[in-house]
Coordinates of C-alpha atoms in Angstrom, one line a residue:
M272 CA 263.6 67.3 -50.3
G273 CA 266.9 66.5 -48.7
N274 CA 268.6 63.2 -48.7
V275 CA 268.9 63.0 -44.9
I276 CA 266.3 62.3 -42.3
K277 CA 266.3 65.2 -39.8
T278 CA 264.2 64.5 -36.7
G279 CA 262.6 67.1 -34.5
L280 CA 260.9 66.8 -31.1
V281 CA 258.2 69.3 -29.9
L282 CA 257.4 69.6 -26.2
S283 CA 254.2 71.5 -25.6
G284 CA 253.3 73.6 -22.6
G285 CA 251.1 72.7 -19.7
G286 CA 252.5 73.5 -16.3
A287 CA 253.2 70.6 -13.9
K288 CA 251.8 68.2 -16.5
G289 CA 255.2 68.6 -18.1
A290 CA 256.2 65.6 -16.1
Y291 CA 254.5 63.7 -18.9
H292 CA 257.4 64.7 -21.2
V293 CA 259.8 62.8 -18.9
G294 CA 258.0 59.5 -19.7
V295 CA 258.0 60.4 -23.4
V296 CA 261.7 60.9 -23.4
K297 CA 262.3 57.7 -21.5
A298 CA 260.5 55.7 -24.1
L299 CA 262.1 57.4 -27.0
A300 CA 265.5 56.8 -25.4
E301 CA 264.8 53.1 -25.0
Y302 CA 263.9 52.7 -28.7
G303 CA 267.0 54.6 -29.8
I304 CA 265.2 57.6 -31.2
E305 CA 267.4 60.7 -31.1
P306 CA 266.2 64.1 -32.2
D307 CA 268.4 66.5 -34.2
C308 CA 266.5 69.6 -33.0
I309 CA 264.1 70.3 -30.1
A310 CA 261.4 73.0 -29.7
G311 CA 259.4 73.8 -26.5
A312 CA 256.9 76.1 -25.0
S313 CA 256.6 77.0 -21.3
I314 CA 257.4 73.9 -19.3
G315 CA 258.3 72.2 -22.5
A316 CA 261.0 74.8 -23.1
L317 CA 262.4 74.1 -19.6
N318 CA 262.4 70.4 -20.2
G319 CA 263.8 70.9 -23.7
S320 CA 266.8 72.8 -22.3
I321 CA 267.8 69.9 -20.1
L322 CA 267.4 67.5 -23.0
A323 CA 269.2 69.6 -25.6
S324 CA 272.2 70.1 -23.4
S325 CA 272.6 66.3 -22.8
H326 CA 274.8 64.0 -24.8
S327 CA 272.0 61.6 -25.6
M328 CA 268.3 60.9 -24.9
R329 CA 269.3 58.4 -22.3
Q330 CA 271.3 61.0 -20.4
G331 CA 268.6 63.5 -21.0
Y332 CA 266.0 61.2 -19.4
E333 CA 268.2 60.6 -16.4
R334 CA 268.7 64.3 -15.9
L335 CA 265.1 65.2 -16.4
N336 CA 264.0 62.5 -14.0
R337 CA 266.3 63.9 -11.3
V338 CA 265.0 67.4 -11.9
W339 CA 261.4 66.3 -11.6
R340 CA 262.2 64.3 -8.4
V341 CA 263.4 67.5 -7.0
L342 CA 260.3 69.4 -8.2
S343 CA 258.1 66.8 -6.6
Q344 CA 259.8 67.3 -3.2
Q345 CA 260.5 71.0 -3.4
S346 CA 257.8 72.8 -5.4
P347 CA 259.0 75.8 -7.5
I348 CA 255.9 77.6 -6.5
K349 CA 256.9 80.4 -4.0
V350 CA 254.7 83.4 -3.4
Q351 CA 256.5 86.7 -3.2
T352 CA 253.4 88.8 -2.6
K353 CA 251.8 88.5 0.8
K354 CA 248.1 87.8 1.4
F355 CA 247.3 86.8 -2.2
F356 CA 244.6 84.2 -2.6
I357 CA 246.3 81.9 -5.1
P358 CA 243.3 79.6 -5.8
A359 CA 241.4 82.6 -7.2
Y360 CA 244.3 83.4 -9.5
L361 CA 244.2 79.9 -10.9
I362 CA 241.1 81.0 -12.8
L363 CA 243.3 83.3 -14.8
L364 CA 245.9 80.6 -15.3
A365 CA 243.3 78.5 -16.9
N366 CA 243.4 80.7 -20.0
L367 CA 247.1 80.1 -20.5
G368 CA 248.3 76.7 -21.4
L369 CA 245.1 75.0 -20.2
R370 CA 241.8 75.3 -22.1
L371 CA 238.5 75.3 -20.4
N372 CA 236.0 72.7 -21.6
S373 CA 233.6 72.7 -18.7
P374 CA 229.9 73.2 -19.2
Q375 CA 230.1 76.3 -17.0
Y376 CA 232.6 77.9 -19.3
V377 CA 230.8 77.0 -22.5
A378 CA 227.6 78.5 -21.0
Y379 CA 229.1 81.9 -20.7
R380 CA 229.9 82.9 -24.3
G381 CA 229.3 86.6 -23.8
M382 CA 232.1 88.7 -22.4
K383 CA 230.0 90.0 -19.5
G384 CA 229.0 86.5 -18.5
L385 CA 232.5 85.2 -18.9
L386 CA 233.9 87.9 -16.6
R387 CA 231.3 87.1 -14.0
S388 CA 231.9 83.4 -14.2
F389 CA 235.7 83.9 -13.7
N390 CA 235.2 86.5 -11.0
L391 CA 237.1 89.0 -13.2
E392 CA 235.0 92.0 -12.2
P393 CA 236.8 95.3 -12.2
Q394 CA 237.0 95.2 -8.4
F395 CA 238.8 91.8 -8.5
I396 CA 241.3 93.1 -11.1
K397 CA 241.9 96.1 -8.8
E398 CA 242.5 93.8 -5.9
I399 CA 245.1 91.9 -7.9
E400 CA 246.9 95.1 -8.8
E401 CA 246.9 96.3 -5.2
K402 CA 248.2 93.0 -3.8
L403 CA 251.0 92.9 -6.3
H404 CA 252.4 96.1 -4.7
G405 CA 254.1 97.2 -7.9
K406 CA 255.6 93.7 -8.5
E407 CA 255.3 92.2 -11.9
G408 CA 254.9 88.6 -10.6
I409 CA 253.0 86.9 -7.8
L410 CA 255.5 84.0 -7.7
D411 CA 259.2 84.2 -7.1
N412 CA 261.5 83.1 -10.0
A413 CA 264.3 82.2 -7.5
P414 CA 263.5 78.5 -7.0
L415 CA 263.2 77.8 -10.8
T416 CA 266.3 79.9 -11.5
A417 CA 268.3 78.0 -8.9
L418 CA 267.2 74.7 -10.4
L419 CA 268.2 75.7 -13.9
N420 CA 271.6 77.0 -12.6
Q421 CA 272.2 73.6 -11.0
Y422 CA 271.3 71.4 -14.0
L423 CA 272.0 73.7 -17.0
T424 CA 275.1 75.6 -18.2
W425 CA 275.6 77.9 -21.2
Q426 CA 278.6 75.8 -22.3
D427 CA 276.6 72.5 -22.3
L428 CA 273.8 74.2 -24.2
Q429 CA 276.2 75.5 -26.8
Q430 CA 277.6 72.0 -27.3
G431 CA 274.2 70.5 -27.5
I432 CA 271.6 70.2 -30.2
P433 CA 269.6 73.3 -31.4
L434 CA 266.8 74.3 -29.0
Y435 CA 264.0 76.6 -30.1
V436 CA 261.7 78.2 -27.5
S437 CA 258.5 80.2 -28.0
A438 CA 257.8 83.5 -26.3
Y439 CA 255.0 86.0 -26.6
R440 CA 255.7 89.7 -27.0
S441 CA 253.9 91.2 -24.0
R442 CA 251.7 94.3 -23.9
G443 CA 251.3 93.9 -20.1
G444 CA 249.9 91.1 -17.9
M445 CA 246.2 92.0 -17.9
L446 CA 246.2 92.9 -21.6
D447 CA 247.8 89.6 -22.5
I448 CA 245.2 87.7 -20.5
A449 CA 242.4 89.8 -22.0
S450 CA 243.7 88.9 -25.5
C451 CA 243.6 85.2 -24.7
I452 CA 240.0 85.5 -23.4
A453 CA 239.0 87.3 -26.6
A454 CA 240.7 84.6 -28.7
E455 CA 238.8 81.9 -26.8
L456 CA 235.6 83.7 -27.5
D457 CA 236.5 83.8 -31.3
L458 CA 236.6 87.6 -31.2
K459 CA 240.2 88.0 -32.3
D460 CA 243.2 85.7 -32.3
T461 CA 246.3 86.6 -30.3
A462 CA 249.4 87.6 -32.2
P463 CA 251.8 84.8 -33.1
S464 CA 254.5 83.8 -30.6
E465 CA 258.1 84.4 -31.6
F466 CA 260.7 81.6 -31.7
F467 CA 264.3 81.9 -30.4
C468 CA 267.1 79.5 -31.0
L469 CA 268.9 79.6 -27.6
Q470 CA 272.3 78.7 -29.1
Q471 CA 272.1 81.8 -31.3
L472 CA 271.4 84.2 -28.5
S473 CA 274.0 85.9 -26.4
E474 CA 275.1 84.5 -23.0
Q475 CA 273.1 87.4 -21.5
D476 CA 269.8 86.7 -23.3
W477 CA 269.5 82.9 -23.5
K478 CA 268.3 82.4 -19.9
S479 CA 265.9 85.3 -20.3
A480 CA 264.4 83.7 -23.3
L481 CA 264.0 80.4 -21.5
M482 CA 262.4 82.0 -18.5
A483 CA 260.2 84.2 -20.7
S484 CA 258.8 81.1 -22.4
A485 CA 257.4 79.9 -19.0
A486 CA 256.5 83.3 -17.6
L487 CA 252.7 83.1 -17.2
P488 CA 251.4 86.7 -17.2
I489 CA 251.1 88.2 -13.7
L490 CA 252.1 84.9 -12.1
Y491 CA 255.8 85.2 -13.2
E492 CA 257.8 88.3 -14.0
S493 CA 258.1 89.1 -17.7
Q494 CA 261.6 89.0 -19.3
K495 CA 263.5 91.4 -21.5
I496 CA 265.0 90.0 -24.7
G497 CA 266.7 92.7 -26.8
Q498 CA 264.4 95.7 -26.9
H499 CA 261.2 93.9 -26.1
T500 CA 259.4 92.3 -23.2
Y501 CA 258.2 88.7 -23.4
T502 CA 256.0 86.3 -21.5
D503 CA 254.7 82.7 -21.8
G504 CA 255.0 81.4 -25.3
G505 CA 251.8 79.4 -25.1
Q506 CA 249.7 82.6 -25.6
G507 CA 250.7 83.1 -29.2
G508 CA 248.3 82.1 -32.1
W509 CA 245.9 81.0 -29.4
K510 CA 243.3 79.5 -31.8
T511 CA 245.7 77.1 -33.4
A512 CA 248.1 76.6 -30.5
Q513 CA 250.8 78.1 -32.7
G514 CA 252.9 79.1 -29.7
N515 CA 252.1 76.3 -27.4
T516 CA 253.0 73.6 -29.9
P517 CA 256.1 75.2 -31.6
I518 CA 256.7 72.9 -34.6
T519 CA 257.2 75.8 -37.1
P520 CA 260.9 76.5 -36.3
L521 CA 261.7 72.8 -36.6
V522 CA 260.1 72.6 -40.1
Q523 CA 261.9 75.8 -41.1
S524 CA 265.2 74.3 -39.9
G525 CA 264.7 71.3 -42.3
C526 CA 263.2 68.7 -40.0
N527 CA 261.2 66.2 -42.2
L528 CA 260.1 64.0 -39.3
V529 CA 258.8 65.6 -36.2
V530 CA 257.5 63.9 -33.0
V531 CA 255.1 66.1 -31.0
S532 CA 254.4 65.5 -27.3
H533 CA 251.1 67.1 -26.3
L534 CA 249.9 67.8 -22.7
S535 CA 246.2 67.8 -23.6
E536 CA 243.8 65.3 -25.1
G537 CA 242.8 67.6 -27.9
S538 CA 243.6 71.0 -29.3
F539 CA 243.0 73.0 -32.5
W540 CA 246.6 72.3 -33.5
N541 CA 246.6 70.3 -36.8
R542 CA 249.5 68.3 -38.2
H543 CA 247.9 68.6 -41.7
D544 CA 249.0 72.2 -41.7
F545 CA 252.5 70.8 -42.4
P546 CA 251.9 68.6 -45.5
N547 CA 255.6 68.3 -46.4
T548 CA 256.6 67.0 -42.9
T549 CA 255.9 63.6 -41.4
V550 CA 254.4 64.5 -38.0
V551 CA 253.8 61.8 -35.3
E552 CA 251.7 63.0 -32.4
I553 CA 251.9 61.6 -28.9
R554 CA 248.7 62.5 -27.1
P555 CA 247.4 61.3 -23.7
Q556 CA 245.3 58.2 -24.3
K557 CA 243.4 58.8 -21.1
N558 CA 242.4 62.0 -19.4
I559 CA 245.6 63.7 -18.4
S560 CA 243.8 66.1 -16.1
R561 CA 243.4 65.2 -12.5
D562 CA 241.9 68.2 -10.8
G563 CA 241.4 70.6 -13.7
I564 CA 242.9 74.0 -13.3
T565 CA 245.0 73.2 -10.3
D566 CA 247.0 70.6 -12.3
L567 CA 249.1 73.5 -13.6
L568 CA 250.7 73.9 -10.2
A569 CA 250.4 70.3 -8.9
F570 CA 254.1 69.6 -8.2
N571 CA 253.7 66.7 -5.9
P572 CA 255.1 63.1 -6.0
D573 CA 251.9 61.2 -6.8
R574 CA 250.9 63.4 -9.7
I575 CA 254.4 63.6 -11.1
D576 CA 254.9 59.8 -10.9
D577 CA 251.5 59.3 -12.5
W578 CA 252.1 61.7 -15.4
I579 CA 255.6 60.2 -16.1
E580 CA 254.2 56.7 -16.3
Q581 CA 251.3 57.9 -18.6
G582 CA 253.8 59.7 -20.9
Y583 CA 255.9 56.5 -21.1
E584 CA 252.9 54.2 -21.8
D585 CA 251.4 56.5 -24.5
T586 CA 254.8 56.8 -26.3
V587 CA 255.4 53.1 -26.3
A588 CA 251.9 52.8 -27.9
C589 CA 253.1 55.2 -30.6
I590 CA 256.5 53.7 -31.1
G591 CA 255.3 51.5 -34.0
T592 CA 254.1 54.6 -35.8
I593 CA 257.3 56.5 -35.2
K594 CA 259.4 53.5 -36.3
S595 CA 257.3 53.1 -39.4
A596 CA 257.7 56.8 -40.2
L597 CA 261.5 56.5 -39.8
D598 CA 261.6 53.3 -42.0
N599 CA 259.5 55.0 -44.7
R600 CA 261.8 58.0 -44.7
H601 CA 264.8 55.7 -44.8
R602 CA 263.4 53.8 -47.8
L603 CA 262.4 57.1 -49.6
M604 CA 265.9 58.6 -49.0
T605 CA 267.6 55.4 -50.1
T606 CA 265.5 55.4 -53.3
I607 CA 266.4 59.0 -54.0
Q608 CA 270.0 58.3 -53.3
Q609 CA 270.0 55.4 -55.7
Q610 CA 268.3 57.5 -58.4
Q611 CA 270.9 60.2 -58.0
N612 CA 273.8 57.7 -58.1
A613 CA 272.3 56.2 -61.3
Q614 CA 272.0 59.7 -62.9
R615 CA 275.6 60.4 -62.0
E616 CA 276.8 57.1 -63.5
M617 CA 274.8 57.9 -66.7
L618 CA 276.4 61.4 -66.9
D619 CA 279.9 59.9 -66.3
S620 CA 279.3 57.3 -69.0
S621 CA 278.0 60.0 -71.4
E622 CA 281.1 62.1 -70.7
R623 CA 283.4 59.1 -71.3
M624 CA 281.6 58.3 -74.6
Q625 CA 281.9 61.9 -75.8
S626 CA 285.6 62.0 -74.9
A627 CA 286.2 58.8 -76.8
M628 CA 284.3 60.1 -79.9
A629 CA 286.3 63.3 -79.8
R630 CA 289.5 61.3 -79.9
I631 CA 288.3 59.2 -82.8
R632 CA 287.4 62.3 -84.8
R633 CA 290.9 63.7 -84.4
P634 CA 293.0 63.5 -87.7

């Protein structure tokens, strides 16, 4: 164990509910809690990029707040494929970053029943492919790219704190979605997501990694990083939310205290999988969902204000736990330091004694 407290912040994925993170950051800033590293998935990766490139949590909150005010007035959702029925596609989105817990979903545990309940019959899939007209994504990346270009630069990111984003190596949009459905049915888990430290990527690849982390299959265009193609990081390790709650790179980088901001009331992610790390979870204390599936794309002022306030209140409620964890770590590190100092003093004393004895023995 090191002698220094290294604090990490994890921002999970969940579409427009990412406004919740803004409230979390506001509360952490007010209480003077500054992370040394950040990790994010999907919308959490985008929020994390603004935060990581800021000089402090206070500035990070102010910049995030401005970004989300823009999003509430100018939704980043822009359809580039004509005559596509977006509400039908929301059913597919439900499997990525938003788990279904409805009685209707639970009732259909068989693959055939599941496909029928989601209207995912072969004819519907064929219609999707036809309406895409050869395009990889239904939605246009341009609004989101323009927003990032306005608030994020490579230079600021390079000078900021380390940011890790999760991305899923894609086999193709429909295959990726099918894999998530199979994992939800306990047939086979999805492959783990991969983690990229943006500061370690080239200037050419860092934005691709950031966009890939939030590229929901079929909805947004996949991104090339190196020799491989990647999409939304929340798909990886579906059964344990390995990709959607990317704590692993922070633990591997030496963070011994990690604050995790969730965008769901519950998940199979388990902090006890990281026994050597103090993990403090910030979870919604009341239902974060407003209209179920459509929350993913609900970029409107009322929802965003509501989620920001909810994130702030939930974090304030957890501040005592976070402060206690910090205090306990400080006491532990202080004790370790004192023990090491005492050992050094004993060694120094022993060396001085041996030196004195050697001089006495000399003829």
